[in-house]
mmCIF file of C-alpha atoms in Angstrom:
data_model
loop_
_atom_site.group_PDB
_atom_site.id
_atom_site.type_symbol
_atom_site.label_atom_id
_atom_site.label_comp_id
_atom_site.label_asym_id
_atom_site.label_seq_id
_atom_site.Cartn_x
_atom_site.Cartn_y
_atom_site.Cartn_z
ATOM 1 C CA MET D 1 7.706 17.057 -17.317
ATOM 2 C CA LYS D 2 4.914 16.556 -15.255
ATOM 3 C CA LEU D 3 3.132 18.188 -11.881
ATOM 4 C CA ASN D 4 4.805 18.557 -8.795
ATOM 5 C CA LEU D 5 2.987 15.894 -6.812
ATOM 6 C CA GLU D 6 3.700 13.571 -3.715
ATOM 7 C CA GLN D 7 1.675 10.317 -2.702
ATOM 8 C CA ILE D 8 -0.690 10.943 0.265
ATOM 9 C CA PRO D 9 0.581 8.931 2.778
ATOM 10 C CA ARG D 10 -2.014 6.112 3.846
ATOM 11 C CA GLU D 11 -2.475 4.544 6.603
ATOM 12 C CA LYS D 12 -4.876 1.010 7.629
ATOM 13 C CA THR D 13 -6.552 2.427 10.451
ATOM 14 C CA LEU D 14 -6.205 5.834 12.888
ATOM 15 C CA THR D 15 -7.655 6.545 15.881
ATOM 16 C CA LYS D 16 -9.025 9.911 16.610
ATOM 17 C CA GLN D 17 -5.934 11.122 19.153
ATOM 18 C CA ALA D 18 -4.055 10.036 16.071
ATOM 19 C CA PHE D 19 -5.987 11.661 13.365
ATOM 20 C CA ILE D 20 -6.152 14.884 15.114
ATOM 21 C CA HIS D 21 -2.291 15.141 15.688
ATOM 22 C CA LYS D 22 -1.133 13.918 12.619
ATOM 23 C CA TYR D 23 -3.386 15.291 10.047
ATOM 24 C CA PHE D 24 -6.302 17.489 11.147
ATOM 25 C CA LYS D 25 -3.536 20.235 13.189
ATOM 26 C CA PRO D 26 -1.154 20.338 9.857
ATOM 27 C CA GLN D 27 -3.548 20.289 7.807
ATOM 28 C CA LYS D 28 -2.305 17.681 5.668
ATOM 29 C CA PRO D 29 -4.591 14.923 3.726
ATOM 30 C CA VAL D 30 -4.431 10.561 4.433
ATOM 31 C CA VAL D 31 -6.212 8.257 3.030
ATOM 32 C CA ILE D 32 -7.559 5.699 5.954
ATOM 33 C CA GLU D 33 -7.629 2.473 4.057
ATOM 34 C CA ARG D 34 -9.349 -0.016 6.713
ATOM 35 C CA PHE D 35 -11.870 2.576 8.460
ATOM 36 C CA ILE D 36 -15.286 1.238 7.311
ATOM 37 C CA GLU D 37 -15.206 -2.842 7.029
ATOM 38 C CA ASP D 38 -18.232 -2.401 9.580
ATOM 39 C CA TRP D 39 -20.588 -0.642 8.033
ATOM 40 C CA PRO D 40 -23.347 -2.245 6.191
ATOM 41 C CA ALA D 41 -22.843 -0.211 3.554
ATOM 42 C CA TYR D 42 -19.242 -1.648 2.833
ATOM 43 C CA SER D 43 -20.868 -4.672 2.048
ATOM 44 C CA LYS D 44 -24.202 -3.630 0.508
ATOM 45 C CA TRP D 45 -22.788 -0.451 -1.618
ATOM 46 C CA ASP D 46 -22.251 -1.366 -5.300
ATOM 47 C CA LEU D 47 -24.163 0.392 -8.101
ATOM 48 C CA ASP D 48 -26.396 -2.477 -8.373
ATOM 49 C CA TYR D 49 -27.531 -1.885 -5.175
ATOM 50 C CA MET D 50 -28.304 1.821 -5.923
ATOM 51 C CA LYS D 51 -29.894 1.006 -8.920
ATOM 52 C CA GLU D 52 -32.151 -1.280 -6.751
ATOM 53 C CA ILE D 53 -33.054 1.024 -4.160
ATOM 54 C CA ALA D 54 -33.161 4.292 -6.197
ATOM 55 C CA GLY D 55 -33.935 3.558 -9.529
ATOM 56 C CA ASP D 56 -36.846 5.531 -9.877
ATOM 57 C CA LYS D 57 -34.973 8.712 -8.699
ATOM 58 C CA GLU D 58 -34.809 11.647 -11.010
ATOM 59 C CA VAL D 59 -30.833 12.212 -10.707
ATOM 60 C CA PRO D 60 -29.357 15.635 -12.148
ATOM 61 C CA LEU D 61 -25.845 15.216 -14.303
ATOM 62 C CA TYR D 62 -22.899 17.237 -14.932
ATOM 63 C CA ASP D 63 -20.182 16.278 -17.745
ATOM 64 C CA ASP D 64 -17.236 18.132 -18.090
ATOM 65 C CA ARG D 65 -18.409 21.576 -20.838
ATOM 66 C CA PRO D 66 -17.232 24.992 -20.125
ATOM 67 C CA VAL D 67 -19.171 27.493 -17.884
ATOM 68 C CA LYS D 68 -21.467 29.009 -19.686
ATOM 69 C CA HIS D 69 -23.049 32.425 -18.767
ATOM 70 C CA ASP D 70 -26.540 31.445 -19.167
ATOM 71 C CA GLU D 71 -26.259 28.889 -16.685
ATOM 72 C CA GLY D 72 -26.532 29.783 -13.454
ATOM 73 C CA PHE D 73 -24.693 28.148 -9.950
ATOM 74 C CA ASN D 74 -24.463 24.360 -10.041
ATOM 75 C CA GLU D 75 -27.575 24.079 -12.554
ATOM 76 C CA PRO D 76 -26.951 20.310 -14.218
ATOM 77 C CA HIS D 77 -26.710 19.890 -17.568
ATOM 78 C CA ALA D 78 -28.973 16.530 -17.873
ATOM 79 C CA LYS D 79 -31.543 14.311 -15.720
ATOM 80 C CA MET D 80 -31.997 10.814 -15.844
ATOM 81 C CA LYS D 81 -33.499 8.044 -13.947
ATOM 82 C CA MET D 82 -31.100 6.607 -11.691
ATOM 83 C CA ALA D 83 -31.505 3.224 -13.130
ATOM 84 C CA ASP D 84 -30.615 4.302 -16.690
ATOM 85 C CA TYR D 85 -27.533 6.232 -15.453
ATOM 86 C CA VAL D 86 -26.263 2.822 -13.973
ATOM 87 C CA GLU D 87 -26.829 1.295 -17.346
ATOM 88 C CA LEU D 88 -25.075 4.479 -18.522
ATOM 89 C CA LEU D 89 -22.246 4.041 -16.302
ATOM 90 C CA LYS D 90 -21.601 0.187 -16.870
ATOM 91 C CA SER D 91 -21.862 0.723 -21.247
ATOM 92 C CA GLY D 92 -18.788 2.319 -20.958
ATOM 93 C CA PRO D 93 -17.326 5.470 -20.518
ATOM 94 C CA THR D 94 -19.391 8.607 -20.469
ATOM 95 C CA LYS D 95 -18.889 12.110 -19.365
ATOM 96 C CA TYR D 96 -22.033 12.069 -17.110
ATOM 97 C CA ARG D 97 -21.119 12.753 -13.387
ATOM 98 C CA ILE D 98 -23.620 13.324 -9.999
ATOM 99 C CA PHE D 99 -22.421 15.300 -7.193
ATOM 100 C CA LEU D 100 -23.491 16.811 -4.301
ATOM 101 C CA TRP D 101 -26.755 14.547 -4.285
ATOM 102 C CA ASN D 102 -28.353 14.732 -0.546
ATOM 103 C CA ILE D 103 -28.693 11.043 0.791
ATOM 104 C CA LEU D 104 -31.336 12.451 3.524
ATOM 105 C CA LYS D 105 -33.051 13.942 1.109
ATOM 106 C CA GLU D 106 -33.155 11.791 -1.654
ATOM 107 C CA VAL D 107 -32.631 7.983 -0.143
ATOM 108 C CA PRO D 108 -33.423 8.396 3.787
ATOM 109 C CA GLU D 109 -33.188 4.540 3.906
ATOM 110 C CA LEU D 110 -29.435 4.562 2.865
ATOM 111 C CA GLN D 111 -28.570 6.566 5.998
ATOM 112 C CA LYS D 112 -29.021 3.080 7.728
ATOM 113 C CA ASP D 113 -25.817 1.807 6.148
ATOM 114 C CA PHE D 114 -23.719 3.934 7.362
ATOM 115 C CA SER D 115 -22.684 5.765 10.741
ATOM 116 C CA TYR D 116 -21.007 9.064 11.491
ATOM 117 C CA PRO D 117 -17.757 8.447 12.731
ATOM 118 C CA ASP D 118 -15.508 10.182 15.266
ATOM 119 C CA PHE D 119 -12.525 11.879 14.055
ATOM 120 C CA GLY D 120 -12.989 14.635 16.649
ATOM 121 C CA LEU D 121 -14.600 17.252 14.184
ATOM 122 C CA ARG D 122 -18.373 17.631 14.776
ATOM 123 C CA LEU D 123 -19.656 16.545 11.624
ATOM 124 C CA MET D 124 -22.916 17.907 9.379
ATOM 125 C CA LYS D 125 -24.923 15.361 9.502
ATOM 126 C CA GLY D 126 -27.470 17.031 7.515
ATOM 127 C CA LEU D 127 -25.082 16.853 4.485
ATOM 128 C CA PRO D 128 -23.978 13.288 3.456
ATOM 129 C CA MET D 129 -23.259 14.032 -0.509
ATOM 130 C CA LEU D 130 -22.839 11.460 -2.830
ATOM 131 C CA PHE D 131 -21.029 11.210 -6.088
ATOM 132 C CA PHE D 132 -21.196 9.267 -9.194
ATOM 133 C CA GLY D 133 -18.590 9.013 -12.146
ATOM 134 C CA GLY D 134 -17.863 6.788 -15.105
ATOM 135 C CA GLN D 135 -15.122 5.792 -16.858
ATOM 136 C CA ASP D 136 -12.451 8.690 -17.434
ATOM 137 C CA SER D 137 -15.047 11.375 -16.312
ATOM 138 C CA HIS D 138 -13.519 13.982 -14.105
ATOM 139 C CA THR D 139 -14.450 17.246 -12.351
ATOM 140 C CA PHE D 140 -12.734 20.341 -12.888
ATOM 141 C CA MET D 141 -9.784 21.514 -10.253
ATOM 142 C CA HIS D 142 -11.999 23.187 -7.459
ATOM 143 C CA TYR D 143 -12.342 24.172 -4.061
ATOM 144 C CA ASP D 144 -15.461 23.513 -2.063
ATOM 145 C CA ILE D 145 -17.905 26.792 -1.784
ATOM 146 C CA ASP D 146 -17.361 26.217 2.575
ATOM 147 C CA LEU D 147 -13.964 25.055 2.290
ATOM 148 C CA ALA D 148 -14.965 22.558 4.818
ATOM 149 C CA ASN D 149 -13.205 19.782 5.949
ATOM 150 C CA ILE D 150 -14.141 16.478 4.267
ATOM 151 C CA PHE D 151 -14.066 12.875 4.359
ATOM 152 C CA HIS D 152 -14.474 11.164 1.364
ATOM 153 C CA PHE D 153 -15.592 7.401 1.454
ATOM 154 C CA HIS D 154 -14.962 5.563 -2.100
ATOM 155 C CA PHE D 155 -17.099 2.260 -2.957
ATOM 156 C CA GLU D 156 -17.007 0.632 -6.403
ATOM 157 C CA GLY D 157 -14.384 1.483 -8.624
ATOM 158 C CA LYS D 158 -11.732 3.284 -8.745
ATOM 159 C CA LYS D 159 -10.595 7.129 -8.907
ATOM 160 C CA GLN D 160 -8.009 9.410 -9.149
ATOM 161 C CA CYS D 161 -7.203 12.688 -6.982
ATOM 162 C CA ILE D 162 -4.879 15.328 -7.319
ATOM 163 C CA LEU D 163 -5.522 17.820 -4.113
ATOM 164 C CA PHE D 164 -3.045 21.176 -3.596
ATOM 165 C CA SER D 165 -3.194 23.685 -0.519
ATOM 166 C CA GLN D 166 -4.718 27.229 -0.763
ATOM 167 C CA ASP D 167 -1.304 28.157 -0.487
ATOM 168 C CA GLU D 168 -0.692 26.924 -4.268
ATOM 169 C CA THR D 169 -3.802 28.566 -5.866
ATOM 170 C CA LYS D 170 -1.086 31.617 -6.685
ATOM 171 C CA PHE D 171 0.496 28.590 -9.876
ATOM 172 C CA LEU D 172 -2.973 27.099 -10.803
ATOM 173 C CA TYR D 173 -4.697 29.470 -13.050
ATOM 174 C CA LYS D 174 -7.016 30.394 -10.615
ATOM 175 C CA ILE D 175 -11.022 32.152 -12.195
ATOM 176 C CA PRO D 176 -11.596 35.034 -10.018
ATOM 177 C CA HIS D 177 -14.799 35.022 -8.567
ATOM 178 C CA SER D 178 -15.203 31.211 -8.758
ATOM 179 C CA LEU D 179 -14.492 28.410 -6.823
ATOM 180 C CA ILE D 180 -12.382 26.854 -10.014
ATOM 181 C CA THR D 181 -9.151 26.984 -11.921
ATOM 182 C CA ARG D 182 -8.659 27.425 -16.123
ATOM 183 C CA GLU D 183 -11.515 24.300 -17.183
ATOM 184 C CA ASP D 184 -9.328 23.971 -20.138
ATOM 185 C CA ILE D 185 -6.117 22.859 -17.972
ATOM 186 C CA ASP D 186 -5.361 19.393 -17.834
ATOM 187 C CA PHE D 187 -4.876 17.869 -14.660
ATOM 188 C CA ALA D 188 -4.280 14.235 -15.235
ATOM 189 C CA ASP D 189 -2.239 15.265 -18.197
ATOM 190 C CA PRO D 190 -1.229 19.194 -18.151
ATOM 191 C CA ASP D 191 0.952 20.840 -20.779
ATOM 192 C CA LEU D 192 3.337 22.501 -19.131
ATOM 193 C CA GLU D 193 4.904 24.824 -21.929
ATOM 194 C CA LYS D 194 0.895 26.195 -22.297
ATOM 195 C CA TRP D 195 0.506 26.517 -18.367
ATOM 196 C CA PRO D 196 4.223 26.705 -17.367
ATOM 197 C CA ALA D 197 3.346 28.276 -14.078
ATOM 198 C CA LEU D 198 1.934 24.537 -12.148
ATOM 199 C CA SER D 199 5.731 23.366 -12.799
ATOM 200 C CA LYS D 200 6.153 25.557 -9.396
ATOM 201 C CA ALA D 201 2.860 23.799 -7.721
ATOM 202 C CA LYS D 202 3.547 21.361 -4.736
ATOM 203 C CA GLY D 203 0.858 19.123 -4.874
ATOM 204 C CA HIS D 204 -0.718 15.513 -3.730
ATOM 205 C CA ILE D 205 -1.922 12.270 -5.386
ATOM 206 C CA THR D 206 -3.726 9.246 -4.480
ATOM 207 C CA HIS D 207 -5.698 6.299 -5.644
ATOM 208 C CA LEU D 208 -9.121 5.382 -4.281
ATOM 209 C CA GLU D 209 -10.579 1.957 -4.214
ATOM 210 C CA HIS D 210 -13.568 0.477 -2.235
ATOM 211 C CA GLY D 211 -13.917 1.103 1.436
ATOM 212 C CA ASN D 212 -10.784 3.718 1.658
ATOM 213 C CA VAL D 213 -11.721 7.112 3.405
ATOM 214 C CA LEU D 214 -9.800 10.496 2.122
ATOM 215 C CA TYR D 215 -9.336 13.043 4.359
ATOM 216 C CA ILE D 216 -9.255 16.480 2.655
ATOM 217 C CA PRO D 217 -8.440 19.103 4.855
ATOM 218 C CA GLU D 218 -10.367 22.839 4.555
ATOM 219 C CA GLY D 219 -10.116 24.322 1.757
ATOM 220 C CA TYR D 220 -7.860 22.555 -0.374
ATOM 221 C CA TRP D 221 -7.950 22.107 -4.369
ATOM 222 C CA HIS D 222 -9.037 18.945 -5.495
ATOM 223 C CA HIS D 223 -9.610 16.785 -8.865
ATOM 224 C CA MET D 224 -11.228 14.015 -9.257
ATOM 225 C CA LYS D 225 -11.067 11.120 -12.059
ATOM 226 C CA TYR D 226 -12.814 8.174 -12.632
ATOM 227 C CA ILE D 227 -10.528 5.447 -13.500
ATOM 228 C CA THR D 228 -13.633 3.217 -13.291
ATOM 229 C CA PRO D 229 -17.412 3.834 -12.742
ATOM 230 C CA GLY D 230 -17.786 3.883 -9.335
ATOM 231 C CA PHE D 231 -19.319 6.366 -6.571
ATOM 232 C CA SER D 232 -18.100 7.627 -3.299
ATOM 233 C CA MET D 233 -20.059 9.242 -0.093
ATOM 234 C CA SER D 234 -18.378 12.847 1.682
ATOM 235 C CA LEU D 235 -19.609 13.743 5.317
ATOM 236 C CA ARG D 236 -17.876 17.751 6.299
ATOM 237 C CA ALA D 237 -16.681 19.573 8.759
ATOM 238 C CA ILE D 238 -16.944 22.800 9.235
ATOM 239 C CA ALA D 239 -13.638 25.217 8.525
ATOM 240 C CA ARG D 240 -12.578 26.195 11.733
ATOM 241 C CA LYS D 241 -9.393 28.565 10.345
ATOM 242 C CA PRO D 242 -11.282 32.216 10.634
ATOM 243 C CA LYS D 243 -9.551 32.841 7.059
ATOM 244 C CA ASN D 244 -11.186 29.948 5.377
ATOM 245 C CA LEU D 245 -14.435 30.571 7.500
ATOM 246 C CA GLY D 246 -14.166 33.994 6.558
ATOM 247 C CA LYS D 247 -13.629 33.288 3.126
ATOM 248 C CA ALA D 248 -16.391 30.469 3.437
ATOM 249 C CA VAL D 249 -19.136 33.050 4.399
ATOM 250 C CA TYR D 250 -18.294 35.565 1.492
ATOM 251 C CA ASN D 251 -17.970 32.817 -1.055
ATOM 252 C CA ILE D 252 -21.711 31.894 0.238
ATOM 253 C CA PHE D 253 -23.544 35.118 0.897
ATOM 254 C CA VAL D 254 -21.471 37.301 -1.819
ATOM 255 C CA MET D 255 -19.443 35.486 -4.162
ATOM 256 C CA ARG D 256 -21.760 33.408 -6.200
ATOM 257 C CA HIS D 257 -24.482 35.930 -5.836
ATOM 258 C CA PHE D 258 -22.465 38.396 -8.019
ATOM 259 C CA ASP D 259 -21.012 36.139 -10.456
ATOM 260 C CA ASN D 260 -24.910 35.500 -11.525
ATOM 261 C CA LEU D 261 -25.573 39.087 -11.593
ATOM 262 C CA MET D 262 -22.170 39.764 -13.747
ATOM 263 C CA ARG D 263 -23.278 36.238 -15.701
ATOM 264 C CA ARG D 264 -26.971 38.218 -16.691
ATOM 265 C CA LEU D 265 -25.837 42.061 -16.867
ATOM 266 C CA LYS D 266 -22.212 40.849 -19.513
ATOM 267 C CA GLY D 267 -22.563 37.881 -20.552
ATOM 268 C CA GLN D 268 -20.119 35.340 -22.308
ATOM 269 C CA GLU D 269 -18.046 39.046 -21.854
ATOM 270 C CA TRP D 270 -17.732 37.905 -18.130
ATOM 271 C CA ILE D 271 -16.608 34.530 -18.377
ATOM 272 C CA ASP D 272 -14.494 35.640 -21.509
ATOM 273 C CA TRP D 273 -12.809 38.312 -18.858
ATOM 274 C CA LYS D 274 -12.515 36.447 -16.394
ATOM 275 C CA ASN D 275 -10.502 33.215 -18.339
ATOM 276 C CA GLU D 276 -8.101 36.068 -19.465
ATOM 277 C CA LYS D 277 -7.986 37.658 -15.777
ATOM 278 C CA ALA D 278 -6.729 33.869 -14.206
ATOM 279 C CA VAL D 279 -3.929 34.139 -16.921
ATOM 280 C CA GLU D 280 -2.303 37.351 -16.267
ATOM 281 C CA ARG D 281 -3.183 36.809 -11.877
ATOM 282 C CA THR D 282 -1.200 34.218 -12.140
ATOM 283 C CA GLN D 283 1.811 35.366 -14.521
ATOM 284 C CA ARG D 284 2.043 38.360 -12.598
ATOM 285 C CA LEU D 285 2.164 36.153 -9.081
ATOM 286 C CA TRP D 286 4.101 33.317 -9.328
ATOM 287 C CA PRO D 287 7.970 34.048 -8.927
ATOM 288 C CA GLN D 288 9.294 33.344 -13.182
ATOM 289 C CA ASP D 289 13.023 32.743 -12.749
#
């Protein structure tokens, strides 16, 4: 038995009006296949180009090890020069990923290779972020701290994306005071006997290739797995729904600081308690037959 996932709709291209009507207003994901072919990045951006233009930059690396109490919010697990990291990606499977790598701050000249598209939403132009991963590397199932609308532009390689709306949270074994689910759930091949509530969740799946754009509605859970080495860029627009905007403010100014405080005070006991509560709360909330 597998997850209940439907394929995300795909469009060759979309006008602003069609995107707003068909996908933004109803908050549905979509893949736009041929939207950025006029960008210089479409023909230029690959791993070799990133090695050439940013090879001397030291980049933060993350893997899939469980969260530890003595690690701060989004602290990297390792660091490496971009040139060495690209060679690592090419050499074979690796768990190491880069995420939230700010183009404007790190390599400003990359901004010349793309433009901010008009989807009818005001994009946050100070936050174009790059994400890299090696074959078989993946993120934990999570949603973004600001619950933003995300436009995820993929370059080189192939990536699998699984999404769930916030309405499905009650089935996902969410860790309290955090933005992730239980880290020991393999969403690419979950054990539904161990995690039975997942069988009730209704989600979405797609595969991205070079030039594809995935729209992730605000607050959606997402799990990304790199089938082959590659990278993506995300542009984001602030959450529009008052409920999501309120959650974003709480997450940024209260939740993450409270969680860091409790890690310092309670140590691993706090992490273990949260993992236990994720199971207890999910078992309590999902309607068992």
